[in-house]
CSV table of C-alpha atoms and ligand atoms in Angstrom, one decimal:
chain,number,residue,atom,x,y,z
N,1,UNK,CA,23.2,48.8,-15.4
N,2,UNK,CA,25.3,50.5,-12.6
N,3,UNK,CA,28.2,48.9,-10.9
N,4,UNK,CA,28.8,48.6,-7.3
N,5,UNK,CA,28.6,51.4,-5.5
N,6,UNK,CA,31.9,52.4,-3.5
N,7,UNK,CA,31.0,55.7,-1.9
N,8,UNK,CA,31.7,54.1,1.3
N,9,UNK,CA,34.4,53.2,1.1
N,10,UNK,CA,35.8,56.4,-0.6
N,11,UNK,CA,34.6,58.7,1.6
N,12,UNK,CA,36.3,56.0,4.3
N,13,UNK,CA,39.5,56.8,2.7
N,14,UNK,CA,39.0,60.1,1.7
N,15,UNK,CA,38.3,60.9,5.8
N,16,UNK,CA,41.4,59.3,6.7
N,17,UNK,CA,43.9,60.2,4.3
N,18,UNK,CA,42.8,64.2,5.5
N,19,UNK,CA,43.7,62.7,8.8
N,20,UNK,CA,47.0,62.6,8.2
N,21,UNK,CA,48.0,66.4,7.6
N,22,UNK,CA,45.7,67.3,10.5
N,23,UNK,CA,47.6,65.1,12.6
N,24,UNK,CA,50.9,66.8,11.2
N,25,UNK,CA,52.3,62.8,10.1
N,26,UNK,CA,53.3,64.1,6.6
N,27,UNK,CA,54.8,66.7,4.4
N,28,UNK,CA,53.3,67.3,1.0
N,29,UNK,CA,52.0,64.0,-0.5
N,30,UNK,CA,54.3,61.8,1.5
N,31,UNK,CA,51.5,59.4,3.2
N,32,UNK,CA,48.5,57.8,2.4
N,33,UNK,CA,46.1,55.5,4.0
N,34,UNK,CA,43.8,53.0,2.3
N,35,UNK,CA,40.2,51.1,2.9
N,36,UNK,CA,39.7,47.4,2.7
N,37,UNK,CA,36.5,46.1,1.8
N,38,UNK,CA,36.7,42.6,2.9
N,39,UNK,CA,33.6,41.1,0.6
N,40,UNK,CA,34.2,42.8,-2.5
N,41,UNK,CA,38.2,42.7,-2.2
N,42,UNK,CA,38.7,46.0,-3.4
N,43,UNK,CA,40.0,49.0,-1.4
N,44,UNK,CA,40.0,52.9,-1.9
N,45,UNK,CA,43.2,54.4,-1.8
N,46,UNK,CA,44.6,57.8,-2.0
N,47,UNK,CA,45.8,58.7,-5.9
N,48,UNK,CA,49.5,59.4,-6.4
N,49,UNK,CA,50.8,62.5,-5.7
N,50,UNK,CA,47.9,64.7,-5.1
N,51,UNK,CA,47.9,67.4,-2.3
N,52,UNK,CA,45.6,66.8,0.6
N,53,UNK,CA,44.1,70.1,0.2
N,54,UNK,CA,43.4,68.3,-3.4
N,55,UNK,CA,41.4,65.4,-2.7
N,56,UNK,CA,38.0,64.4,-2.4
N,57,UNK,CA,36.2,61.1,-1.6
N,58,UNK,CA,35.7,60.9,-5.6
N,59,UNK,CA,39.6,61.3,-6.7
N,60,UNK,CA,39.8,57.9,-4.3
N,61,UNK,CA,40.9,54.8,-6.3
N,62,UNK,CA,39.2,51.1,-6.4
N,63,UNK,CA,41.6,49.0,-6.6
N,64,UNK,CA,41.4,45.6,-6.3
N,65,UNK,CA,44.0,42.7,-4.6
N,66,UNK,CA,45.6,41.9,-8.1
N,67,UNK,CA,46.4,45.7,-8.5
N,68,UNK,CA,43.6,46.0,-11.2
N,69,UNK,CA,42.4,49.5,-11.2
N,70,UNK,CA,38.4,49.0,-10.6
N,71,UNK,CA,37.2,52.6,-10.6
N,72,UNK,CA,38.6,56.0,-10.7
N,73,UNK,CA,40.4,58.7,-12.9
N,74,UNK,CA,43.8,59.2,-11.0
N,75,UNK,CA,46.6,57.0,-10.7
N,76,UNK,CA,46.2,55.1,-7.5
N,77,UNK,CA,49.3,55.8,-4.7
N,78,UNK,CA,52.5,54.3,-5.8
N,79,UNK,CA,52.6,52.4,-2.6
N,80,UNK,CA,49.4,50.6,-3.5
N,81,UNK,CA,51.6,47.0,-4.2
N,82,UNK,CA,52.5,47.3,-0.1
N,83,UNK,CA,48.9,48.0,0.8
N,84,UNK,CA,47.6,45.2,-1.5
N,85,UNK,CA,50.3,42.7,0.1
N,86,UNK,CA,49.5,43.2,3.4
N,87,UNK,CA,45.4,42.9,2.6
N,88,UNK,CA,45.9,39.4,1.2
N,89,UNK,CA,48.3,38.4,4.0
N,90,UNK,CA,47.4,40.0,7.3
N,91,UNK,CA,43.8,38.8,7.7
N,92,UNK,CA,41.5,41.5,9.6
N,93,UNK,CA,43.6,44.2,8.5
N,94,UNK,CA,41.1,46.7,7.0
N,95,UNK,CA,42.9,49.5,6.9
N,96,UNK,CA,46.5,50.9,6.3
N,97,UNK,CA,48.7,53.8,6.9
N,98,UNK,CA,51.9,55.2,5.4
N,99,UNK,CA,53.8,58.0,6.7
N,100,UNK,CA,56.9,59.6,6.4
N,101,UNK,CA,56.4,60.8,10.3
N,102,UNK,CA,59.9,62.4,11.4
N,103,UNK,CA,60.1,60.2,14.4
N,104,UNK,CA,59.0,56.7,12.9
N,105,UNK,CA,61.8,57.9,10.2
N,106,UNK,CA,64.5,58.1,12.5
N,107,UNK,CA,64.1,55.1,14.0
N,108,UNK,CA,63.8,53.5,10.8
N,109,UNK,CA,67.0,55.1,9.3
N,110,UNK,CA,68.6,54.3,12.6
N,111,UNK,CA,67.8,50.5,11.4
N,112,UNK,CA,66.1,50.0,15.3
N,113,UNK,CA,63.6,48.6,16.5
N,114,UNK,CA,61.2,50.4,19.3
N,115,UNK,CA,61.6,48.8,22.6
N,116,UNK,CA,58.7,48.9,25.1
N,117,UNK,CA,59.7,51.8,27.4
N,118,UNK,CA,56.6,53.0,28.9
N,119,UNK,CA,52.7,52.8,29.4
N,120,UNK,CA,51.9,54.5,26.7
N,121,UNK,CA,53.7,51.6,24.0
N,122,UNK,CA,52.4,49.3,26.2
N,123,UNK,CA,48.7,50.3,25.9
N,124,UNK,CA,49.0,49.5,22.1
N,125,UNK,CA,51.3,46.5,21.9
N,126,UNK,CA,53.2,44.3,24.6
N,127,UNK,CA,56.3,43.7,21.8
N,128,UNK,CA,58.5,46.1,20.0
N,129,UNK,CA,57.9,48.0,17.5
N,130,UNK,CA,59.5,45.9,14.7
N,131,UNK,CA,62.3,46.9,12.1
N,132,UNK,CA,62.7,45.3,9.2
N,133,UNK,CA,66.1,44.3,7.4
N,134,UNK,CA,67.5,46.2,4.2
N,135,UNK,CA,65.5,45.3,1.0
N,136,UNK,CA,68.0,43.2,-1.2
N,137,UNK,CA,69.0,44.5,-4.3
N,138,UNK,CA,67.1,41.8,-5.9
N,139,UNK,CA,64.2,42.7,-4.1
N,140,UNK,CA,64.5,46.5,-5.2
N,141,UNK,CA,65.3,45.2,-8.6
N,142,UNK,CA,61.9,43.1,-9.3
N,143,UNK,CA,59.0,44.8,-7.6
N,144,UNK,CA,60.1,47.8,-5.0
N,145,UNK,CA,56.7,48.3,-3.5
N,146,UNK,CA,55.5,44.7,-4.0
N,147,UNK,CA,58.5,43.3,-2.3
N,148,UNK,CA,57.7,46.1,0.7
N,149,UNK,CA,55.0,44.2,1.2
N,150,UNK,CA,56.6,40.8,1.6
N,151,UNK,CA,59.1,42.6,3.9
N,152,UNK,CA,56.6,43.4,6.4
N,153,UNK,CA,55.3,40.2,6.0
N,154,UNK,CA,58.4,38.2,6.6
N,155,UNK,CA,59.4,40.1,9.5
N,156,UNK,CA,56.4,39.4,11.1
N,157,UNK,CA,56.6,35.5,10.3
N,158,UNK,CA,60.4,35.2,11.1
N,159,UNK,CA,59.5,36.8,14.6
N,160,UNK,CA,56.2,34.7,15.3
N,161,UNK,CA,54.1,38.4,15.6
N,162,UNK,CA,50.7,38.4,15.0
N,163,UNK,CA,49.6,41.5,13.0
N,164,UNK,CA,46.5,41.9,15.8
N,165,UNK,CA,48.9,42.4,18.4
N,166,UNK,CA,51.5,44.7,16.9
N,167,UNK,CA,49.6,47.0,14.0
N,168,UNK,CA,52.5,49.0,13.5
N,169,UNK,CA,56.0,48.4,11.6
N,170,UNK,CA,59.3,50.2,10.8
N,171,UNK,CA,60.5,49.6,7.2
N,172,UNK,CA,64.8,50.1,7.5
N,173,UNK,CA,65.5,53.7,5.9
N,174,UNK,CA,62.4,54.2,4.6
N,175,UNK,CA,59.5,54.7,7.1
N,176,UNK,CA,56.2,53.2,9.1
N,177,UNK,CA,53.2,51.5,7.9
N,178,UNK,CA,50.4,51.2,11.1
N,179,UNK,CA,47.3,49.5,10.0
N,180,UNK,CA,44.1,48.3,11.9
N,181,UNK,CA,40.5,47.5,11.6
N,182,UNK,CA,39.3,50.4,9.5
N,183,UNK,CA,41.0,53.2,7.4
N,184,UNK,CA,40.6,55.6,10.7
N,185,UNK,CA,42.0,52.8,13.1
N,186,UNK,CA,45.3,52.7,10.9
N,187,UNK,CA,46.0,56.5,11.1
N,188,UNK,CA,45.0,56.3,14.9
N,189,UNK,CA,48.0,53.7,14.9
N,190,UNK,CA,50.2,55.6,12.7
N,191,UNK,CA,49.7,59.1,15.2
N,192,UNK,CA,50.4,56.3,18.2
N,193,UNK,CA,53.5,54.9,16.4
N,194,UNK,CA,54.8,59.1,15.6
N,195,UNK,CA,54.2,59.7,19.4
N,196,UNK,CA,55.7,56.4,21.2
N,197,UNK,CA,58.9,57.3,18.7
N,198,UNK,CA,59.1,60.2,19.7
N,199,UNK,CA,59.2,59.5,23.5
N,200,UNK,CA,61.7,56.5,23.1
N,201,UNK,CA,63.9,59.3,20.8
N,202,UNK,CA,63.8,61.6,24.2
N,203,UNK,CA,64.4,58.3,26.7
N,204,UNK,CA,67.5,56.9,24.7
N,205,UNK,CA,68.5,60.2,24.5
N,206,UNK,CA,68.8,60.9,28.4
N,207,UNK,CA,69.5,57.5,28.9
N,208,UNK,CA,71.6,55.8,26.6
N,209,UNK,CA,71.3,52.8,28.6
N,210,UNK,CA,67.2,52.8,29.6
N,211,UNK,CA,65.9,49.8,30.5
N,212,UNK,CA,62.2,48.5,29.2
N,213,UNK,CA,59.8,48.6,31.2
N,214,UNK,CA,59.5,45.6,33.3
N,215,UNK,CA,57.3,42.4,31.4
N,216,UNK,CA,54.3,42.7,34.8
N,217,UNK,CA,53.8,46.6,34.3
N,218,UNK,CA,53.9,45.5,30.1
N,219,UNK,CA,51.3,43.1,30.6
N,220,UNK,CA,49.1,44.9,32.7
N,221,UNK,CA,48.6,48.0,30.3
N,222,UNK,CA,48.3,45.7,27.1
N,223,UNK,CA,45.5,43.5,29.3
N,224,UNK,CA,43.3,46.1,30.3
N,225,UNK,CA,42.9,47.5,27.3
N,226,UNK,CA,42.8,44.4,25.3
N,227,UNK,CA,43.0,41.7,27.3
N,228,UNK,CA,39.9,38.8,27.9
N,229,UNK,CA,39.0,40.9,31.0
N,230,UNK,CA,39.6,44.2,29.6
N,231,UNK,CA,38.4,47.3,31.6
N,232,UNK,CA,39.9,50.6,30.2
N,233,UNK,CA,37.5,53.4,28.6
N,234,UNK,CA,32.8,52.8,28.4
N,235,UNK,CA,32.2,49.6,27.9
J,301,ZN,ZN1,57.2,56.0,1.8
């Protein structure tokens, strides 16, 4: 008898997590992206602390939404606990990022949240890029990457935001997590997140005192990408 077969969704992850050194969001092994497969709830994540030069789609590891290991050699990626949390909790999230991106790091340690400054943001969310608070001691204490999870998830609760409208978060001093509907869709949010940081960094930084960009011009570049009467890009 052979067990299910999760190529798929290795080379899914595999694809994604070489995505992140070619898109410069990560030293060493400091990121990795995961693969949710929805039906079977199980996803493919990168193993713990392997290069990327490394990996291939078979050193990927099944794991499933109570942390059980289903398939593979390796140790799966220490942040799995934060992946798994966010599977079970953010419906339609199929994919997730982690980076230690310089820019999404400085406005994590700088404990800020991203406010909507320009197009570009506003093309891939209408609302700031969240912060989270401090993990509690207790928190750390219990279950670190567990209770990064329920961080993420708290924030978005306590601020009424709707995981399909802002796919990317800031956790304080630590870093971003960008997710989305696929393993590529969450690095594609995670390169967005690096970038928009970036250009916020260089706008507080000649003006201390910048404005957002005003809630019309916001709307209009979230609606027509994403809006009921959406026009950007071939459709
Ligand atoms: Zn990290």
């Amino acid at each position: 008898m052979q067990g299910p077969d999760y190529r798929e969704l290795k080379e899914q992850a595999y694809e994604a997590n070489m995505e992140i050194p070619r898109q410069h969001l990560a030293l060493y092994t400091w990121g990795n992206v995961s693969a949710f497969d929805p039906e079977r709830g199980v996803f493919a994540i990168k193993p713990s602390g392997v290069e990327y030069d490394k990996l291939s789609p078979d050193s990927m590891v099944i794991v499933d939404l109570d942390g059980r290991k289903v398939e593979g050699s390796l140790n799966p990626s220490s942040d799995t606990a934060t992946h798994r949390v966010l599977y079970r909790e953010f419906p339609g999230v199929w994919g997730i990022c982690h980076t230690h991106s310089t820019f999404a790091v400085a406005w994590s340690q700088a404990h800020r949240s991203v406010p909507v400054f320009g197009t570009t943001h506003a093309d891939h969310g209408a609302l700031e890029i969240p912060c989270t608070e401090f993990m509690s001691e207790e928190a750390v204490k219990n279950n670190y990457e567990l209770e990064t999870g329920n961080l993420i998830v708290e924030t978005f609760r306590k601020e009424h935001i709707n995981p399909a409208d802002m796919s990317m978060v800031l956790v304080a001093g630590h870093g971003p997590f960008a997710w989305g509907e696929n393993a590529g869709d969450a690095v594609y949010h995670a390169s967005v997140l690096e970038e928009v940081c970036k250009m916020a960094y260089l706008t507080v930084s000649l003006d201390g005192g910048a404005a957002s960009l005003p809630e019309h011009i916001i709307r209009k570049h979230w609606e027509r990408k994403h809006g009921p009467n959406a026009y950007y890009g071939q459709r």
